PDB file of C-alpha atoms in Angstrom:
ATOM      1  CA  MET Q 329     138.197 157.923 118.760  1.00  0.00           C
ATOM      2  CA  THR Q 330     138.474 159.797 122.030  1.00  0.00           C
ATOM      3  CA  LEU Q 331     136.985 158.733 125.327  1.00  0.00           C
ATOM      4  CA  ALA Q 332     134.452 161.586 125.206  1.00  0.00           C
ATOM      5  CA  SER Q 333     133.203 160.577 121.768  1.00  0.00           C
ATOM      6  CA  GLN Q 334     132.884 156.962 122.926  1.00  0.00           C
ATOM      7  CA  ARG Q 335     130.606 158.040 125.788  1.00  0.00           C
ATOM      8  CA  VAL Q 336     128.421 160.063 123.453  1.00  0.00           C
ATOM      9  CA  ALA Q 337     128.160 157.163 121.035  1.00  0.00           C
ATOM     10  CA  ALA Q 338     127.215 154.795 123.848  1.00  0.00           C
ATOM     11  CA  ARG Q 339     124.252 156.891 124.948  1.00  0.00           C
ATOM     12  CA  PRO Q 340     120.981 156.256 123.108  1.00  0.00           C
ATOM     13  CA  SER Q 341     119.655 159.213 121.228  1.00  0.00           C
ATOM     14  CA  PRO Q 342     116.302 160.670 122.330  1.00  0.00           C
ATOM     15  CA  ALA Q 343     114.763 159.433 119.084  1.00  0.00           C
ATOM     16  CA  THR Q 344     115.660 155.810 119.843  1.00  0.00           C
ATOM     17  CA  GLU Q 345     114.839 155.820 123.558  1.00  0.00           C
ATOM     18  CA  LYS Q 346     111.697 153.959 124.440  1.00  0.00           C
ATOM     19  CA  THR Q 347     109.317 155.641 126.807  1.00  0.00           C
ATOM     20  CA  PRO Q 348     107.760 153.395 129.415  1.00  0.00           C
ATOM     21  CA  ALA Q 349     104.076 152.628 129.012  1.00  0.00           C
ATOM     22  CA  THR Q 350     101.928 154.463 131.486  1.00  0.00           C
ATOM     23  CA  SER Q 351      99.350 152.633 133.506  1.00  0.00           C
ATOM     24  CA  SER Q 352      96.934 155.540 133.280  1.00  0.00           C
ATOM     25  CA  ALA Q 353      96.066 154.841 129.638  1.00  0.00           C
ATOM     26  CA  VAL Q 354      92.354 154.164 129.233  1.00  0.00           C
ATOM     27  CA  ALA Q 355      91.142 151.665 126.664  1.00  0.00           C
ATOM     28  CA  PRO Q 356      88.403 152.987 124.402  1.00  0.00           C
ATOM     29  CA  SER Q 357      84.922 151.814 125.273  1.00  0.00           C
ATOM     30  CA  PRO Q 358      83.433 149.305 122.845  1.00  0.00           C
ATOM     31  CA  LYS Q 359      80.579 150.658 120.786  1.00  0.00           C
ATOM     32  CA  PRO Q 360      77.215 149.360 121.971  1.00  0.00           C
ATOM     33  CA  LYS Q 361      75.695 146.739 119.728  1.00  0.00           C
ATOM     34  CA  LYS Q 362      72.435 147.621 118.072  1.00  0.00           C
ATOM     35  CA  ALA Q 363      69.384 145.649 119.143  1.00  0.00           C
ATOM     36  CA  TYR Q 364      67.764 143.352 116.570  1.00  0.00           C
ATOM     37  CA  TRP Q 365      64.768 141.051 116.414  1.00  0.00           C
ATOM     38  CA  CYS Q 366      64.132 138.305 113.879  1.00  0.00           C
ATOM     39  CA  VAL Q 367      60.817 138.764 112.078  1.00  0.00           C
ATOM     40  CA  PRO Q 368      59.122 137.269 109.003  1.00  0.00           C
ATOM     41  CA  LYS Q 369      59.534 139.068 105.704  1.00  0.00           C
ATOM     42  CA  LYS Q 370      56.378 140.742 104.432  1.00  0.00           C
ATOM     43  CA  ASP Q 371      55.978 138.590 101.316  1.00  0.00           C
ATOM     44  CA  VAL Q 372      56.278 135.098 102.831  1.00  0.00           C
ATOM     45  CA  THR Q 373      53.530 132.553 102.283  1.00  0.00           C
ATOM     46  CA  ASP Q 374      51.509 130.843 104.992  1.00  0.00           C
ATOM     47  CA  ALA Q 375      53.321 127.607 104.135  1.00  0.00           C
ATOM     48  CA  GLU Q 376      56.688 129.303 104.755  1.00  0.00           C
ATOM     49  CA  LEU Q 377      55.426 130.794 108.018  1.00  0.00           C
ATOM     50  CA  GLN Q 378      54.141 127.416 109.177  1.00  0.00           C
ATOM     51  CA  ALA Q 379      57.418 125.701 108.273  1.00  0.00           C
ATOM     52  CA  SER Q 380      59.376 128.369 110.165  1.00  0.00           C
ATOM     53  CA  LEU Q 381      57.095 128.101 113.203  1.00  0.00           C
ATOM     54  CA  ASP Q 382      57.356 124.308 113.210  1.00  0.00           C
ATOM     55  CA  TYR Q 383      61.132 124.401 112.852  1.00  0.00           C
ATOM     56  CA  ALA Q 384      61.667 126.919 115.650  1.00  0.00           C
ATOM     57  CA  CYS Q 385      59.330 125.162 118.092  1.00  0.00           C
ATOM     58  CA  ALA Q 386      60.866 121.754 117.312  1.00  0.00           C
ATOM     59  CA  HIS Q 387      64.382 122.970 118.103  1.00  0.00           C
ATOM     60  CA  GLY Q 388      64.259 123.586 121.820  1.00  0.00           C
ATOM     61  CA  ILE Q 389      62.579 126.940 122.288  1.00  0.00           C
ATOM     62  CA  ASP Q 390      59.612 127.487 124.594  1.00  0.00           C
ATOM     63  CA  CYS Q 391      56.577 128.060 122.390  1.00  0.00           C
ATOM     64  CA  SER Q 392      54.103 128.036 125.294  1.00  0.00           C
ATOM     65  CA  PRO Q 393      53.590 131.849 125.140  1.00  0.00           C
ATOM     66  CA  ILE Q 394      51.983 131.426 121.692  1.00  0.00           C
ATOM     67  CA  GLN Q 395      49.752 128.555 122.816  1.00  0.00           C
ATOM     68  CA  GLN Q 396      46.167 129.245 123.885  1.00  0.00           C
ATOM     69  CA  GLY Q 397      46.235 131.077 127.220  1.00  0.00           C
ATOM     70  CA  GLY Q 398      49.824 132.261 126.660  1.00  0.00           C
ATOM     71  CA  SER Q 399      50.837 135.916 126.839  1.00  0.00           C
ATOM     72  CA  CYS Q 400      51.477 136.051 123.065  1.00  0.00           C
ATOM     73  CA  PHE Q 401      48.583 133.901 121.823  1.00  0.00           C
ATOM     74  CA  GLU Q 402      46.614 136.969 120.684  1.00  0.00           C
ATOM     75  CA  PRO Q 403      46.426 137.880 117.954  1.00  0.00           C
ATOM     76  CA  ASN Q 404      45.857 134.277 117.036  1.00  0.00           C
ATOM     77  CA  THR Q 405      47.440 134.526 113.595  1.00  0.00           C
ATOM     78  CA  LEU Q 406      50.064 132.425 111.907  1.00  0.00           C
ATOM     79  CA  SER Q 407      52.142 135.524 111.200  1.00  0.00           C
ATOM     80  CA  ALA Q 408      52.175 136.677 114.843  1.00  0.00           C
ATOM     81  CA  HIS Q 409      52.981 133.212 116.185  1.00  0.00           C
ATOM     82  CA  ALA Q 410      55.718 132.622 113.606  1.00  0.00           C
ATOM     83  CA  ALA Q 411      57.264 136.016 114.384  1.00  0.00           C
ATOM     84  CA  TYR Q 412      57.453 135.190 118.084  1.00  0.00           C
ATOM     85  CA  ALA Q 413      58.945 131.728 117.489  1.00  0.00           C
ATOM     86  CA  MET Q 414      61.428 132.901 114.855  1.00  0.00           C
ATOM     87  CA  ASN Q 415      62.680 135.670 117.113  1.00  0.00           C
ATOM     88  CA  LEU Q 416      62.974 133.406 120.139  1.00  0.00           C
ATOM     89  CA  TYR Q 417      64.964 130.915 118.062  1.00  0.00           C
ATOM     90  CA  TYR Q 418      67.288 133.698 116.871  1.00  0.00           C
ATOM     91  CA  GLN Q 419      67.760 135.103 120.390  1.00  0.00           C
ATOM     92  CA  SER Q 420      68.414 131.673 121.911  1.00  0.00           C
ATOM     93  CA  SER Q 421      70.970 130.924 119.167  1.00  0.00           C
ATOM     94  CA  GLY Q 422      73.226 133.668 120.466  1.00  0.00           C
ATOM     95  CA  ARG Q 423      71.840 136.270 118.068  1.00  0.00           C
ATOM     96  CA  ASP Q 424      73.746 134.666 115.228  1.00  0.00           C
ATOM     97  CA  PRO Q 425      72.451 136.364 112.056  1.00  0.00           C
ATOM     98  CA  SER Q 426      72.502 133.032 110.207  1.00  0.00           C
ATOM     99  CA  SER Q 427      69.896 131.722 112.673  1.00  0.00           C
ATOM    100  CA  CYS Q 428      67.447 134.324 111.338  1.00  0.00           C
ATOM    101  CA  ASP Q 429      67.133 132.977 107.830  1.00  0.00           C
ATOM    102  CA  PHE Q 430      64.392 130.339 107.873  1.00  0.00           C
ATOM    103  CA  SER Q 431      64.909 129.543 104.184  1.00  0.00           C
ATOM    104  CA  GLN Q 432      64.940 133.274 103.414  1.00  0.00           C
ATOM    105  CA  ALA Q 433      61.555 133.804 105.069  1.00  0.00           C
ATOM    106  CA  ALA Q 434      62.926 136.062 107.841  1.00  0.00           C
ATOM    107  CA  MET Q 435      64.962 139.201 108.323  1.00  0.00           C
ATOM    108  CA  LEU Q 436      66.548 141.157 111.146  1.00  0.00           C
ATOM    109  CA  SER Q 437      64.734 144.284 112.254  1.00  0.00           C
ATOM    110  CA  SER Q 438      65.786 147.065 114.604  1.00  0.00           C
ATOM    111  CA  SER Q 439      62.110 147.718 115.451  1.00  0.00           C
ATOM    112  CA  ASN Q 440      60.899 145.954 118.575  1.00  0.00           C
ATOM    113  CA  PRO Q 441      57.885 143.827 117.536  1.00  0.00           C
ATOM    114  CA  SER Q 442      56.563 143.489 121.117  1.00  0.00           C
ATOM    115  CA  TYR Q 443      52.942 144.503 121.569  1.00  0.00           C
ATOM    116  CA  ASN Q 444      50.383 144.805 124.383  1.00  0.00           C
ATOM    117  CA  GLY Q 445      51.260 142.072 126.904  1.00  0.00           C
ATOM    118  CA  CYS Q 446      53.514 140.185 124.502  1.00  0.00           C
ATOM    119  CA  THR Q 447      57.188 140.915 124.992  1.00  0.00           C
ATOM    120  CA  PHE Q 448      59.510 139.556 122.350  1.00  0.00           C
ATOM    121  CA  PRO Q 449      62.631 138.302 124.121  1.00  0.00           C
ATOM    122  CA  GLY Q 450      66.032 139.756 123.455  1.00  0.00           C
ATOM    123  CA  GLY Q 451      66.923 142.763 121.518  1.00  0.00           C
ATOM    124  CA  SER Q 452      68.639 144.372 124.475  1.00  0.00           C
ATOM    125  CA  THR Q 453      72.391 144.622 124.475  1.00  0.00           C
TER     126      THR Q 453
END
């Protein structure tokens, strides 16, 4: 082997050379998460709604907005009050989908259930 061929063999080929990473590379933006609210399913019974309402209010959420005089008291229906409490429980549980089950009495919805002066918390991303 000649000296010239040794030098050629010692040089890396362009195919094996590593190019340095550039600092101008931009990471792709994360896709925005879709907003969801936890609401009762249409076919649940009053007993299921009451159990869901009781569970949510007994586990650390503020149910005062659905008490008389609260911003979400009207309409004074079990369905409306349960919807508010179920959603607040879901939102305060870190929007974990498993926290919107309520023994299969609830579902996630992309439609904001807020109405009149009653704003359902969460949903924003």
